[in-house]
């Protein structure tokens, strides 16, 4: 439930810790006071690759500075570190945080991710404000980020107000991922 910190729905985002491609450990809670965009994706997902230019627009042209953090999370436990790093190198402007979902309790699963790409936008107070399934345009992200950056932390809204209706937008196609600890189906257009 949202109150349990599971990250599912539009409630409090569950905290997580991962290791970025530079070998540094980070936690979502490290970025409290900043708006965080978490991009759940996989190297094997074509639609996920098409999401990067939209994220790049936000990163390069948004002018958000330290107010916004972008994190790309590889959800497929079968993807090698080399493949993930190779993808990162294909997008030279993508200098934001990149990490593989390697923890025992998968971050993607704890966030209820069943379709990728999935973009989750977390406000300064740690609440999930927006969740998008499928390719999300930079114009949508700009609208949401402009709104969230304009708010002060602890505005008391509990993540329940914003442009549009918030919520979830869904796209489709099956993408099955397995490892010894998890069998999880992700949806991805190819």
Coordinates of N, CA and C in Angstrom, one line a residue:
X1 N 0.8 -1.2 0.0 CA 0.0 0.0 0.0 C 0.9 1.2 0.0
X2 N 0.4 2.4 -0.4 CA 1.2 3.6 -0.5 C 1.8 4.0 0.9
X3 N 1.0 3.8 2.0 CA 1.5 4.2 3.3 C 2.7 3.3 3.8
X4 N 2.8 2.1 3.2 CA 3.8 1.1 3.7 C 5.2 1.4 3.1
X5 N 5.3 2.4 2.2 CA 6.5 2.7 1.5 C 6.9 1.8 0.4
X6 N 5.9 1.1 -0.1 CA 6.2 0.1 -1.2 C 6.5 0.8 -2.5
X7 N 6.2 2.0 -2.7 CA 6.4 2.7 -3.9 C 5.3 2.5 -4.9
X8 N 4.3 1.6 -4.6 CA 3.2 1.3 -5.5 C 2.2 2.4 -5.4
X9 N 1.6 2.9 -6.5 CA 0.6 3.9 -6.5 C 1.2 5.3 -6.4
X10 N 0.5 6.2 -5.9 CA 0.9 7.6 -5.9 C 1.1 8.0 -4.5
X11 N 1.6 7.1 -3.6 CA 1.9 7.5 -2.2 C 3.4 7.7 -2.0
X12 N 3.8 7.4 -0.8 CA 5.2 7.6 -0.4 C 6.1 6.6 -1.2
X13 N 7.2 7.1 -1.8 CA 8.1 6.3 -2.6 C 8.9 5.4 -1.6
X14 N 9.0 4.2 -1.9 CA 9.8 3.3 -1.1 C 11.3 3.6 -1.3
X15 N 12.1 3.7 -0.2 CA 13.5 4.0 -0.3 C 14.2 2.7 -0.9
X16 N 15.3 2.9 -1.6 CA 16.1 1.9 -2.1 C 17.5 2.3 -2.2
X17 N 18.5 1.4 -2.2 CA 19.9 1.7 -2.4 C 20.4 0.8 -3.6
X18 N 21.1 1.4 -4.5 CA 21.8 0.7 -5.6 C 23.2 1.2 -5.8
X19 N 23.9 0.6 -6.6 CA 25.3 1.0 -7.0 C 25.3 1.6 -8.4
X20 N 25.8 2.8 -8.6 CA 25.8 3.4 -9.9 C 26.9 2.8 -10.7
X21 N 27.0 3.2 -12.0 CA 28.0 2.6 -12.9 C 29.4 3.1 -12.5
X22 N 29.6 4.1 -11.7 CA 30.9 4.5 -11.1 C 31.3 3.8 -9.9
X23 N 30.4 2.9 -9.4 CA 30.7 2.1 -8.2 C 30.3 2.8 -6.9
X24 N 29.6 3.9 -7.0 CA 29.1 4.6 -5.8 C 27.7 4.1 -5.4
X25 N 27.5 3.9 -4.1 CA 26.2 3.5 -3.5 C 25.4 4.8 -3.3
X26 N 24.2 4.7 -3.7 CA 23.2 5.8 -3.5 C 21.9 5.3 -3.1
X27 N 21.2 6.1 -2.4 CA 19.8 5.8 -2.0 C 18.9 6.9 -2.5
X28 N 17.6 6.5 -2.7 CA 16.6 7.5 -3.1 C 16.5 8.6 -2.0
X29 N 16.6 8.2 -0.8 CA 16.5 9.2 0.3 C 17.7 10.2 0.3
X30 N 18.8 9.9 -0.4 CA 19.9 10.9 -0.5 C 19.4 12.1 -1.2
X31 N 18.4 12.0 -2.0 CA 17.9 13.1 -2.8 C 16.7 13.8 -2.3
X32 N 16.3 13.6 -1.0 CA 15.2 14.3 -0.4 C 15.4 15.8 -0.5
X33 N 14.4 16.5 -0.9 CA 14.5 17.9 -1.1 C 14.7 18.2 -2.6
X34 N 14.9 17.2 -3.4 CA 15.0 17.3 -4.9 C 13.9 16.5 -5.5
X35 N 13.6 16.8 -6.8 CA 12.6 16.0 -7.5 C 13.4 14.9 -8.2
X36 N 12.9 13.7 -8.2 CA 13.7 12.6 -8.7 C 12.8 11.9 -9.8
X37 N 13.4 11.7 -10.9 CA 12.8 10.9 -12.0 C 13.5 9.6 -12.1
X38 N 12.8 8.5 -11.9 CA 13.4 7.2 -12.0 C 12.8 6.5 -13.3
X39 N 13.7 6.1 -14.1 CA 13.4 5.5 -15.4 C 13.7 4.0 -15.3
X40 N 12.7 3.2 -15.2 CA 12.8 1.7 -15.2 C 12.9 1.3 -16.7
X41 N 13.9 0.5 -17.1 CA 14.1 0.2 -18.5 C 14.9 -1.1 -18.6
X42 N 15.1 -1.5 -19.8 CA 16.0 -2.6 -20.1 C 16.7 -2.4 -21.4
X43 N 18.0 -2.8 -21.5 CA 18.8 -2.7 -22.7 C 18.0 -3.4 -23.9
X44 N 17.3 -4.5 -23.6 CA 16.6 -5.3 -24.6 C 15.3 -4.7 -25.1
X45 N 14.9 -3.6 -24.6 CA 13.6 -3.0 -24.9 C 13.8 -1.8 -25.8
X46 N 13.3 -1.9 -27.1 CA 13.4 -0.8 -28.0 C 12.7 0.5 -27.6
X47 N 11.5 0.3 -27.0 CA 10.8 1.5 -26.6 C 11.6 2.2 -25.5
X48 N 12.3 1.5 -24.6 CA 13.1 2.1 -23.6 C 14.2 2.9 -24.2
X49 N 14.8 2.5 -25.3 CA 15.8 3.2 -26.0 C 15.3 4.5 -26.5
X50 N 14.0 4.5 -27.0 CA 13.4 5.7 -27.6 C 13.0 6.7 -26.5
X51 N 13.0 6.2 -25.2 CA 12.8 7.1 -24.1 C 14.0 8.1 -23.8
X52 N 15.2 7.6 -24.1 CA 16.4 8.4 -23.7 C 16.4 9.8 -24.3
X53 N 16.1 10.0 -25.6 CA 16.1 11.4 -26.1 C 15.1 12.3 -25.3
X54 N 14.0 11.8 -24.8 CA 13.1 12.6 -24.0 C 13.7 13.0 -22.7
X55 N 14.4 12.0 -22.1 CA 15.1 12.2 -20.8 C 16.2 13.2 -21.0
X56 N 16.9 13.0 -22.2 CA 18.0 13.9 -22.5 C 17.6 15.3 -22.7
X57 N 16.4 15.6 -23.3 CA 15.9 16.9 -23.4 C 15.7 17.5 -22.0
X58 N 15.1 16.7 -21.1 CA 14.9 17.2 -19.7 C 16.3 17.5 -19.1
X59 N 17.2 16.6 -19.2 CA 18.5 16.7 -18.6 C 19.3 17.9 -19.1
X60 N 19.4 18.0 -20.5 CA 20.2 19.0 -21.1 C 19.5 20.4 -21.2
X61 N 18.3 20.4 -21.5 CA 17.6 21.7 -21.8 C 16.7 22.2 -20.7
X62 N 16.5 21.4 -19.7 CA 15.5 21.7 -18.6 C 15.9 22.9 -17.7
X63 N 17.2 23.0 -17.6 CA 17.7 24.1 -16.7 C 17.4 23.9 -15.2
X64 N 17.2 22.7 -14.8 CA 16.8 22.4 -13.4 C 17.9 22.4 -12.5
X65 N 19.2 22.2 -12.9 CA 20.3 22.2 -12.0 C 20.2 21.1 -11.0
X66 N 20.4 21.5 -9.7 CA 20.4 20.6 -8.6 C 19.0 20.2 -8.2
X67 N 18.0 20.9 -8.8 CA 16.6 20.6 -8.3 C 16.0 19.3 -8.8
X68 N 16.6 18.7 -9.9 CA 16.1 17.4 -10.4 C 17.2 16.4 -10.5
X69 N 16.9 15.2 -10.2 CA 17.9 14.1 -10.3 C 17.2 13.1 -11.2
X70 N 18.0 12.6 -12.2 CA 17.5 11.5 -13.1 C 18.3 10.2 -12.7
X71 N 17.5 9.1 -12.7 CA 18.1 7.8 -12.4 C 17.5 6.8 -13.4
X72 N 18.4 6.1 -14.1 CA 18.0 5.1 -15.0 C 18.3 3.7 -14.4
X73 N 17.3 2.8 -14.3 CA 17.5 1.6 -13.6 C 17.3 0.4 -14.6
X74 N 18.3 -0.4 -14.9 CA 18.1 -1.6 -15.7 C 17.4 -2.7 -14.9
X75 N 16.3 -3.1 -15.3 CA 15.4 -4.1 -14.6 C 15.7 -5.5 -14.9
X76 N 16.4 -5.8 -15.9 CA 16.6 -7.2 -16.4 C 17.9 -7.8 -15.7
X77 N 17.7 -8.8 -14.9 CA 18.8 -9.4 -14.2 C 19.7 -10.2 -15.1
X78 N 19.3 -10.5 -16.3 CA 20.1 -11.2 -17.3 C 21.0 -10.3 -18.1
X79 N 20.8 -9.0 -18.1 CA 21.7 -8.1 -18.8 C 23.0 -7.9 -18.1
X80 N 24.1 -8.0 -18.9 CA 25.4 -7.9 -18.3 C 25.7 -6.4 -18.1
X81 N 26.7 -6.2 -17.2 CA 27.1 -4.9 -16.9 C 27.7 -4.2 -18.1
X82 N 28.4 -5.0 -18.9 CA 29.1 -4.5 -20.1 C 28.0 -4.0 -21.1
X83 N 26.9 -4.8 -21.3 CA 25.8 -4.3 -22.2 C 25.2 -3.0 -21.7
X84 N 25.0 -3.0 -20.4 CA 24.3 -1.8 -19.8 C 25.3 -0.6 -20.0
X85 N 26.6 -0.7 -19.7 CA 27.5 0.3 -19.9 C 27.6 0.7 -21.4
X86 N 27.5 -0.2 -22.3 CA 27.6 0.1 -23.7 C 26.4 0.9 -24.1
X87 N 25.2 0.6 -23.6 CA 24.0 1.4 -23.9 C 24.2 2.8 -23.4
X88 N 24.7 3.0 -22.2 CA 25.0 4.3 -21.6 C 25.9 5.1 -22.5
X89 N 26.9 4.5 -23.1 CA 27.9 5.1 -24.0 C 27.2 5.6 -25.3
X90 N 26.2 4.9 -25.7 CA 25.5 5.3 -27.0 C 24.8 6.7 -26.8
X91 N 24.5 7.1 -25.6 CA 23.8 8.3 -25.4 C 24.8 9.2 -24.6
X92 N 25.6 9.9 -25.3 CA 26.7 10.7 -24.6 C 26.2 11.8 -23.7
X93 N 25.0 12.3 -24.0 CA 24.4 13.3 -23.1 C 23.8 12.8 -21.8
X94 N 23.7 11.5 -21.7 CA 23.0 10.8 -20.6 C 24.0 10.7 -19.4
X95 N 24.3 11.8 -18.8 CA 25.3 11.8 -17.7 C 24.7 11.7 -16.4
X96 N 23.4 11.4 -16.3 CA 22.7 11.2 -15.1 C 23.1 9.9 -14.4
X97 N 22.5 9.5 -13.3 CA 22.8 8.2 -12.6 C 22.2 7.0 -13.4
X98 N 23.1 6.0 -13.6 CA 22.7 4.8 -14.2 C 23.0 3.7 -13.2
X99 N 22.1 2.7 -13.0 CA 22.3 1.6 -12.0 C 21.5 0.4 -12.5
X100 N 22.1 -0.8 -12.1 CA 21.4 -2.0 -12.4 C 20.6 -2.4 -11.1
X101 N 19.5 -3.0 -11.3 CA 18.6 -3.4 -10.2 C 19.1 -4.8 -9.7
X102 N 20.2 -4.7 -8.9 CA 20.9 -6.0 -8.5 C 20.6 -6.4 -7.1
X103 N 19.7 -5.6 -6.3 CA 19.5 -6.0 -5.0 C 18.6 -7.2 -4.9
X104 N 18.6 -7.9 -3.8 CA 17.8 -9.2 -3.7 C 16.3 -8.9 -3.9
X105 N 15.8 -7.9 -3.2 CA 14.4 -7.6 -3.4 C 14.4 -6.5 -4.5
X106 N 14.1 -6.9 -5.7 CA 14.2 -6.0 -6.9 C 13.4 -4.7 -6.7
X107 N 14.1 -3.5 -7.0 CA 13.5 -2.2 -6.8 C 12.3 -2.2 -7.8
X108 N 12.4 -2.6 -9.0 CA 11.3 -2.6 -10.0 C 10.1 -3.3 -9.4
X109 N 10.3 -4.5 -8.8 CA 9.2 -5.3 -8.3 C 8.5 -4.5 -7.1
X110 N 9.4 -4.0 -6.2 CA 8.8 -3.3 -5.1 C 8.0 -2.0 -5.5
X111 N 8.4 -1.5 -6.7 CA 7.6 -0.3 -7.2 C 6.5 -0.7 -8.1
X112 N 6.2 -2.0 -8.2 CA 5.1 -2.5 -9.0 C 5.2 -2.4 -10.5
X113 N 6.5 -2.3 -11.0 CA 6.7 -2.2 -12.4 C 6.5 -3.5 -13.1
X114 N 5.5 -3.5 -14.0 CA 5.2 -4.6 -14.8 C 5.4 -4.3 -16.3
X115 N 5.5 -3.0 -16.6 CA 5.7 -2.6 -18.0 C 6.8 -1.6 -18.1
X116 N 7.6 -1.7 -19.1 CA 8.7 -0.8 -19.3 C 8.7 -0.2 -20.7
X117 N 9.2 0.9 -21.0 CA 9.8 1.8 -20.0 C 8.7 2.3 -19.0
X118 N 9.1 2.6 -17.8 CA 8.2 3.2 -16.8 C 9.0 4.3 -16.1
X119 N 8.4 5.5 -16.1 CA 9.0 6.6 -15.5 C 8.2 7.0 -14.3
X120 N 8.9 7.1 -13.2 CA 8.3 7.4 -11.9 C 8.9 8.7 -11.4
X121 N 8.0 9.7 -11.2 CA 8.5 11.0 -10.7 C 8.1 11.2 -9.2
X122 N 9.2 11.5 -8.5 CA 9.1 11.6 -7.0 C 9.3 13.0 -6.6
X123 N 8.4 13.6 -5.8 CA 8.6 15.0 -5.4 C 9.6 15.2 -4.3
X124 N 9.8 16.4 -3.9 CA 10.9 16.8 -2.9 C 10.7 16.1 -1.6
X125 N 9.4 15.8 -1.3 CA 9.1 15.1 0.0 C 9.1 13.6 0.0
X126 N 9.4 13.1 -1.2 CA 9.5 11.6 -1.3 C 8.2 10.9 -1.7
X127 N 7.3 11.7 -2.3 CA 6.0 11.1 -2.7 C 6.0 10.8 -4.2
X128 N 5.5 9.7 -4.7 CA 5.4 9.4 -6.1 C 4.2 10.3 -6.6
X129 N 4.5 11.2 -7.5 CA 3.5 12.2 -8.0 C 3.0 11.8 -9.3
X130 N 3.9 11.1 -10.2 CA 3.4 10.7 -11.5 C 4.1 9.4 -11.8
X131 N 3.4 8.6 -12.6 CA 3.9 7.3 -13.1 C 3.5 7.2 -14.5
X132 N 4.4 6.9 -15.4 CA 4.1 6.8 -16.9 C 4.6 5.5 -17.4
X133 N 3.8 4.7 -18.0 CA 4.1 3.4 -18.6 C 4.2 3.7 -20.2
X134 N 5.3 3.3 -20.8 CA 5.5 3.5 -22.2 C 6.3 4.8 -22.4
X135 N 6.6 5.0 -23.6 CA 7.4 6.2 -24.0 C 6.7 7.5 -23.5
X136 N 7.4 8.3 -22.8 CA 6.8 9.5 -22.2 C 7.5 10.7 -22.8
X137 N 6.8 11.6 -23.4 CA 7.4 12.8 -24.1 C 8.1 13.7 -23.1
X138 N 9.1 14.4 -23.6 CA 9.7 15.4 -22.8 C 8.8 16.6 -22.4
X139 N 7.8 16.9 -23.3 CA 6.8 17.9 -23.0 C 6.0 17.6 -21.7
X140 N 5.6 16.3 -21.6 CA 4.9 15.9 -20.4 C 5.8 16.0 -19.2
X141 N 7.0 15.5 -19.3 CA 8.0 15.6 -18.2 C 8.3 17.0 -17.8
X142 N 8.5 17.9 -18.8 CA 8.7 19.3 -18.5 C 7.6 19.9 -17.7
X143 N 6.3 19.6 -18.1 CA 5.2 20.1 -17.4 C 5.2 19.7 -15.9
X144 N 5.4 18.4 -15.7 CA 5.4 17.9 -14.4 C 6.5 18.4 -13.5
X145 N 7.7 18.4 -14.1 CA 8.9 18.9 -13.4 C 8.8 20.4 -13.1
X146 N 8.4 21.2 -14.0 CA 8.2 22.6 -13.8 C 7.3 22.8 -12.6
X147 N 6.2 22.1 -12.6 CA 5.2 22.2 -11.5 C 5.9 21.8 -10.1
X148 N 6.5 20.6 -10.1 CA 7.1 20.1 -8.8 C 8.3 20.9 -8.4
X149 N 9.1 21.4 -9.3 CA 10.2 22.3 -8.9 C 9.7 23.6 -8.3
X150 N 8.5 24.1 -8.8 CA 8.0 25.3 -8.3 C 7.5 25.2 -6.8
X151 N 7.2 24.0 -6.4 CA 6.7 23.8 -5.0 C 7.8 23.8 -4.0
X152 N 7.5 24.2 -2.8 CA 8.4 24.1 -1.7 C 8.3 22.7 -1.1
X153 N 9.4 22.2 -0.6 CA 9.3 20.9 0.1 C 8.4 21.0 1.3
X154 N 7.7 19.9 1.6 CA 6.7 19.9 2.7 C 5.6 20.8 2.5
X155 N 5.0 20.9 1.3 CA 3.9 21.8 1.1 C 2.6 21.2 1.6
X156 N 2.7 20.0 2.2 CA 1.6 19.4 2.9 C 0.6 18.7 1.9
X157 N 0.9 18.6 0.7 CA 0.0 18.0 -0.3 C 0.0 16.5 -0.3
X158 N 1.1 15.9 0.3 CA 1.1 14.5 0.3 C 1.2 13.9 -1.1
X159 N 1.6 14.6 -2.1 CA 1.7 14.1 -3.4 C 0.4 13.9 -4.1
X160 N -0.7 14.6 -3.7 CA -2.0 14.4 -4.3 C -2.5 15.4 -5.2
X161 N -1.7 16.4 -5.6 CA -2.1 17.5 -6.5 C -1.1 17.6 -7.6
X162 N -1.5 18.3 -8.7 CA -0.6 18.5 -9.8 C -1.2 18.7 -11.1
X163 N -0.4 19.0 -12.1 CA -1.0 19.2 -13.4 C -1.7 18.0 -13.9
X164 N -2.8 18.1 -14.7 CA -3.5 17.0 -15.2 C -4.1 16.2 -14.1
X165 N -4.3 14.9 -14.3 CA -4.9 14.1 -13.2 C -3.8 13.2 -12.5
X166 N -2.6 13.3 -13.0 CA -1.6 12.4 -12.4 C -1.9 11.0 -12.9
X167 N -1.5 10.0 -12.1 CA -1.9 8.7 -12.4 C -1.0 7.9 -13.3
X168 N -1.5 7.0 -14.0 CA -0.7 6.0 -14.8 C -1.2 6.0 -16.2
X169 N -0.3 6.0 -17.2 CA -0.5 5.8 -18.6 C 0.1 4.5 -19.0
X170 N -0.6 3.7 -19.8 CA -0.1 2.3 -20.1 C 0.1 2.1 -21.6
X171 N 1.2 1.3 -21.9 CA 1.5 0.9 -23.2 C 1.7 -0.7 -23.2
X172 N 2.1 -1.4 -24.3 CA 2.1 -2.8 -24.2 C 3.0 -3.6 -25.0
X173 N 3.0 -5.0 -24.9 CA 3.9 -6.0 -25.5 C 4.5 -6.8 -24.4
X174 N 4.7 -8.1 -24.5 CA 5.3 -8.9 -23.4 C 6.8 -8.9 -23.5
X175 N 7.4 -8.9 -22.3 CA 8.8 -9.0 -22.1 C 9.1 -9.8 -20.9
X176 N 9.4 -11.0 -21.0 CA 9.6 -11.9 -19.8 C 11.0 -11.9 -19.3
X177 N 11.2 -11.8 -18.0 CA 12.5 -11.8 -17.4 C 12.5 -12.8 -16.3
X178 N 13.6 -13.6 -16.2 CA 13.7 -14.6 -15.2 C 15.1 -14.6 -14.6
X179 N 15.2 -14.9 -13.3 CA 16.5 -15.3 -12.7 C 16.1 -16.2 -11.6
X180 N 17.1 -16.6 -10.8 CA 16.8 -17.7 -9.8 C 15.9 -17.2 -8.7
X181 N 15.8 -15.9 -8.4 CA 15.0 -15.4 -7.4 C 13.6 -14.8 -7.8
X182 N 13.5 -14.6 -9.1 CA 12.3 -13.9 -9.6 C 11.9 -14.3 -11.0
X183 N 10.6 -14.5 -11.2 CA 10.1 -14.6 -12.6 C 9.1 -13.4 -12.7
X184 N 9.4 -12.5 -13.6 CA 8.6 -11.3 -13.7 C 8.4 -10.9 -15.1
X185 N 7.2 -10.6 -15.5 CA 6.9 -10.2 -16.9 C 6.8 -8.7 -16.9
X186 N 7.6 -8.1 -17.9 CA 7.5 -6.7 -18.1 C 7.0 -6.6 -19.5
X187 N 6.2 -5.5 -19.7 CA 5.6 -5.2 -21.0 C 6.5 -4.2 -21.7
X188 N 6.8 -4.4 -23.0 CA 7.6 -3.5 -23.8 C 7.3 -3.6 -25.2
X189 N 7.2 -2.4 -25.9 CA 7.0 -2.4 -27.3 C 8.4 -2.6 -28.0
X190 N 8.4 -3.3 -29.1 CA 9.7 -3.6 -29.7 C 9.8 -2.9 -31.0

